[in-house]
Amino acid sequence: KNEVEQSPQNLTAQEGEFITINCSYSVGISALHWLQQHPGGGIVSLFMLSSGKKKHGRLIATINIQEKHSSLHITASHPRDSAVYICAVWGRDDKIIFGKGTRLHILP
Amino acid sequence: DSGVTQTPKHLITATGQRVTLRCSPRSGDLSVYWYQQSLDQGLQFLIQYYNGEERAKGNILERFSAQQFPDLHSELNLSSLELGDSALYFCASSPHGSRSGANVLTFGAGSRLTVL
């Protein structure tokens, strides 16, 4: 079993829909990152969380440390949100472990 | 432009060869991280340097080595290349070398290595 599991692996939705991507992990962590990788390959860090909730524009990230679970939400989704979203946990041993990513496709 | 510069963007070489990938961190960032992204393995953490010193090590093969120079740029050396080393290699930088994980990462555009 992978130490970081993301679901779903693939998601296709219509423009305007509310999107949720989930990340569960099994190791102790000091922080969790949500990354966005565009079709061209570039990676952008969206959020870094160690507790609670963060919001940036239409994106919201939450983390529940006790349940070892984080979610990334996209409100009013748009075709430009189409990308791979990757959850990465920063373990207490300084090792960074990545999920395999969720491929999101928003249809116009 | 993220401020993290990676060269070369693309590299094609043969098995058994050696290549060097270069990363210049964002201005003011002291930490550099290297990651490998292959189709079957996803992203994997290789190694982190902070202000010239190795800070953390991940799944880096013995055939691979890295260093960070006094001007803070970093190089990843890959030797005795195998077909399976074909991947995207990303560099990221952050301001600090904190062990708390509380580092905002800025990624470079990646170097695509193809080993034939």
Coordinates of C-alpha atoms in Angstrom, one line a residue:
Chain A
K1 CA 0.0 0.0 0.0
N2 CA 1.3 3.4 -0.9
E3 CA 2.1 5.8 1.9
V4 CA 0.1 8.6 0.1
E5 CA -3.1 7.7 -1.7
Q6 CA -5.1 10.1 -3.9
S7 CA -8.6 9.7 -5.2
P8 CA -9.9 9.8 -7.7
Q9 CA -7.1 9.0 -10.2
N10 CA -9.0 10.6 -13.0
L11 CA -11.9 13.1 -12.9
T12 CA -13.8 14.6 -15.8
A13 CA -16.4 17.3 -14.9
Q14 CA -18.4 20.1 -16.6
E15 CA -17.4 23.7 -16.3
G16 CA -18.9 25.2 -13.1
E17 CA -18.9 22.0 -11.1
F18 CA -17.5 21.8 -7.6
I19 CA -14.5 19.5 -7.5
T20 CA -13.1 17.5 -4.6
I21 CA -9.8 15.7 -4.7
N22 CA -8.8 13.6 -1.7
C23 CA -5.4 12.6 -0.2
S24 CA -4.9 10.1 2.6
Y25 CA -1.5 9.3 4.1
S26 CA -0.2 6.8 6.5
V27 CA 3.0 8.4 7.9
G28 CA 3.5 11.1 10.5
I29 CA 4.0 14.4 8.7
S30 CA 5.1 17.9 9.4
A31 CA 3.3 19.5 6.4
L32 CA 1.4 18.6 3.3
H33 CA 1.6 20.3 -0.1
W34 CA -0.9 20.4 -2.9
L35 CA 0.8 20.8 -6.3
Q36 CA -0.6 21.5 -9.8
Q37 CA 1.1 20.1 -12.9
H38 CA 0.0 21.5 -16.2
P39 CA 0.0 19.5 -19.4
G40 CA 3.2 21.2 -20.4
G41 CA 4.9 19.6 -17.4
G42 CA 5.4 22.7 -15.2
I43 CA 4.7 22.3 -11.4
V44 CA 3.2 25.0 -9.2
S45 CA 2.8 24.8 -5.5
L46 CA -0.8 25.6 -4.6
F47 CA -0.9 25.2 -0.8
M48 CA 1.3 24.1 2.1
L49 CA -0.8 23.0 5.1
S50 CA 0.0 21.7 8.6
S51 CA -3.4 22.2 10.1
G52 CA -6.9 23.6 9.3
K53 CA -7.9 25.2 6.1
K54 CA -6.5 27.5 3.5
K55 CA -8.2 29.4 0.6
H56 CA -6.8 31.0 -2.5
G57 CA -9.2 32.3 -5.0
R58 CA -11.5 29.4 -6.1
L59 CA -9.2 26.8 -4.4
I60 CA -9.7 25.6 -0.9
A61 CA -7.4 23.0 0.9
T62 CA -8.2 21.3 4.2
I63 CA -6.3 18.9 6.4
N64 CA -7.4 16.7 9.3
I65 CA -4.2 15.6 11.1
Q66 CA -6.0 13.1 13.3
E67 CA -7.6 11.4 10.4
K68 CA -4.5 11.8 8.2
H69 CA -6.6 13.2 5.4
S70 CA -6.6 16.3 3.2
S71 CA -8.9 17.5 0.5
L72 CA -8.5 20.0 -2.3
H73 CA -11.7 21.7 -3.5
I74 CA -12.2 23.8 -6.6
T75 CA -15.3 25.9 -6.8
A76 CA -16.8 27.1 -10.1
S77 CA -14.4 24.9 -12.0
H78 CA -13.1 26.2 -15.4
P79 CA -11.3 24.4 -18.3
R80 CA -8.1 26.2 -17.3
D81 CA -8.2 24.2 -14.1
S82 CA -7.5 21.0 -16.2
A83 CA -4.2 19.6 -14.8
V84 CA -2.8 16.9 -12.6
Y85 CA -3.1 17.7 -8.9
I86 CA -0.5 16.1 -6.7
C87 CA -0.5 15.7 -2.9
A88 CA 2.9 15.6 -1.3
V89 CA 3.6 15.0 2.4
W90 CA 6.7 16.1 4.2
G91 CA 7.6 13.4 6.7
R92 CA 9.2 13.9 10.0
D93 CA 12.3 12.3 8.6
D94 CA 12.5 15.1 6.0
K95 CA 11.5 12.7 3.2
I96 CA 9.0 14.0 0.8
I97 CA 6.5 11.4 -0.4
F98 CA 4.2 12.2 -3.4
G99 CA 0.8 10.8 -4.3
K100 CA 0.4 9.5 -7.9
G101 CA -1.7 12.5 -8.8
T102 CA -5.3 13.1 -9.9
R103 CA -5.8 14.0 -13.5
L104 CA -8.6 16.6 -13.8
H105 CA -10.3 17.4 -17.0
I106 CA -12.9 20.2 -17.1
L107 CA -15.2 20.3 -20.1
P108 CA -16.4 23.6 -21.4
Chain B
D1 CA 8.8 32.3 -15.1
S2 CA 9.1 30.8 -11.6
G3 CA 12.6 32.2 -11.0
V4 CA 14.1 28.7 -10.8
T5 CA 16.1 28.0 -13.9
Q6 CA 16.9 24.5 -15.1
T7 CA 19.2 23.5 -18.0
P8 CA 19.1 21.8 -20.3
K9 CA 15.4 21.6 -21.0
H10 CA 15.8 18.4 -23.1
L11 CA 18.7 15.9 -23.3
I12 CA 19.0 12.8 -25.3
T13 CA 21.9 10.4 -24.6
A14 CA 22.9 6.8 -24.8
T15 CA 23.1 4.1 -22.2
G16 CA 26.3 4.1 -20.2
Q17 CA 26.8 7.9 -20.6
R18 CA 27.0 10.6 -18.0
V19 CA 25.1 13.8 -17.9
T20 CA 24.9 16.9 -15.7
L21 CA 21.7 18.8 -15.0
R22 CA 21.9 22.3 -13.6
C23 CA 19.6 24.3 -11.4
S24 CA 19.7 27.9 -10.4
P25 CA 17.4 28.6 -7.4
R26 CA 15.1 31.6 -7.1
S27 CA 16.9 34.7 -5.9
G28 CA 17.3 34.6 -2.1
D29 CA 16.4 30.9 -1.7
L30 CA 19.0 28.8 0.1
S31 CA 17.5 25.3 -0.4
V32 CA 17.5 23.2 -3.6
Y33 CA 15.6 20.0 -4.0
W34 CA 15.9 17.5 -6.8
Y35 CA 13.0 15.3 -7.9
Q36 CA 12.6 12.6 -10.6
Q37 CA 9.3 12.0 -12.4
S38 CA 9.0 8.9 -14.5
L39 CA 5.8 7.6 -16.1
D40 CA 5.6 4.5 -13.9
Q41 CA 6.9 5.9 -10.6
G42 CA 5.4 9.4 -10.4
L43 CA 7.4 12.1 -8.6
Q44 CA 10.1 10.9 -6.3
F45 CA 12.3 13.0 -4.0
L46 CA 16.0 12.6 -4.7
I47 CA 18.0 15.0 -2.5
Q48 CA 18.0 18.4 -0.8
Y49 CA 20.8 20.8 -0.3
Y50 CA 20.7 23.8 2.1
N51 CA 23.3 26.5 1.8
G52 CA 25.9 24.2 0.2
E53 CA 25.3 21.2 2.5
E54 CA 23.3 18.0 2.0
R55 CA 20.2 18.3 4.2
A56 CA 18.0 15.3 3.3
K57 CA 18.3 12.2 1.0
G58 CA 15.5 10.3 -0.7
N59 CA 15.5 7.6 -3.3
I60 CA 18.7 8.6 -5.0
L61 CA 20.7 5.9 -6.7
E62 CA 24.4 5.5 -6.1
R63 CA 25.0 6.3 -9.8
F64 CA 23.6 9.8 -9.1
S65 CA 25.2 12.5 -7.2
A66 CA 24.5 16.2 -6.6
Q67 CA 26.1 19.2 -5.1
Q68 CA 25.3 22.8 -4.3
F69 CA 27.9 25.4 -5.0
P70 CA 28.8 28.6 -3.1
D71 CA 26.7 30.7 -5.5
L72 CA 23.8 28.3 -4.5
H73 CA 23.3 26.8 -7.9
S74 CA 23.1 23.0 -7.9
E75 CA 24.1 20.2 -10.2
L76 CA 22.7 16.7 -10.5
N77 CA 25.1 14.2 -12.0
L78 CA 23.7 11.0 -13.5
S79 CA 26.3 8.4 -14.6
S80 CA 26.3 4.9 -16.2
L81 CA 22.9 5.8 -17.5
E82 CA 20.2 3.1 -18.1
L83 CA 17.1 3.2 -20.1
G84 CA 15.1 3.4 -16.9
D85 CA 16.7 6.7 -16.0
S86 CA 14.6 8.4 -18.7
A87 CA 12.5 10.8 -16.9
L88 CA 11.7 14.5 -16.1
Y89 CA 14.0 15.8 -13.5
F90 CA 12.7 18.8 -11.5
C91 CA 14.5 21.2 -9.3
A92 CA 12.7 23.2 -6.7
S93 CA 14.0 25.9 -4.3
S94 CA 12.8 27.3 -1.0
P95 CA 14.0 30.1 1.3
H96 CA 14.9 27.9 4.2
G97 CA 16.2 24.5 5.1
S98 CA 13.8 23.9 7.9
R99 CA 13.2 20.3 9.0
S100 CA 9.6 21.2 9.8
G101 CA 8.4 20.9 6.2
A102 CA 7.2 24.4 6.4
N103 CA 8.8 25.5 3.1
V104 CA 7.1 27.0 0.1
L105 CA 8.5 25.3 -2.9
T106 CA 9.1 27.0 -6.2
F107 CA 9.7 24.6 -9.1
G108 CA 11.7 24.9 -12.2
A109 CA 10.4 23.8 -15.6
G110 CA 12.2 20.5 -15.5
S111 CA 14.9 18.8 -17.6
R112 CA 13.6 15.9 -19.8
L113 CA 16.2 13.2 -20.1
T114 CA 15.8 10.5 -22.7
V115 CA 18.3 7.6 -22.6
L116 CA 18.4 5.5 -25.8

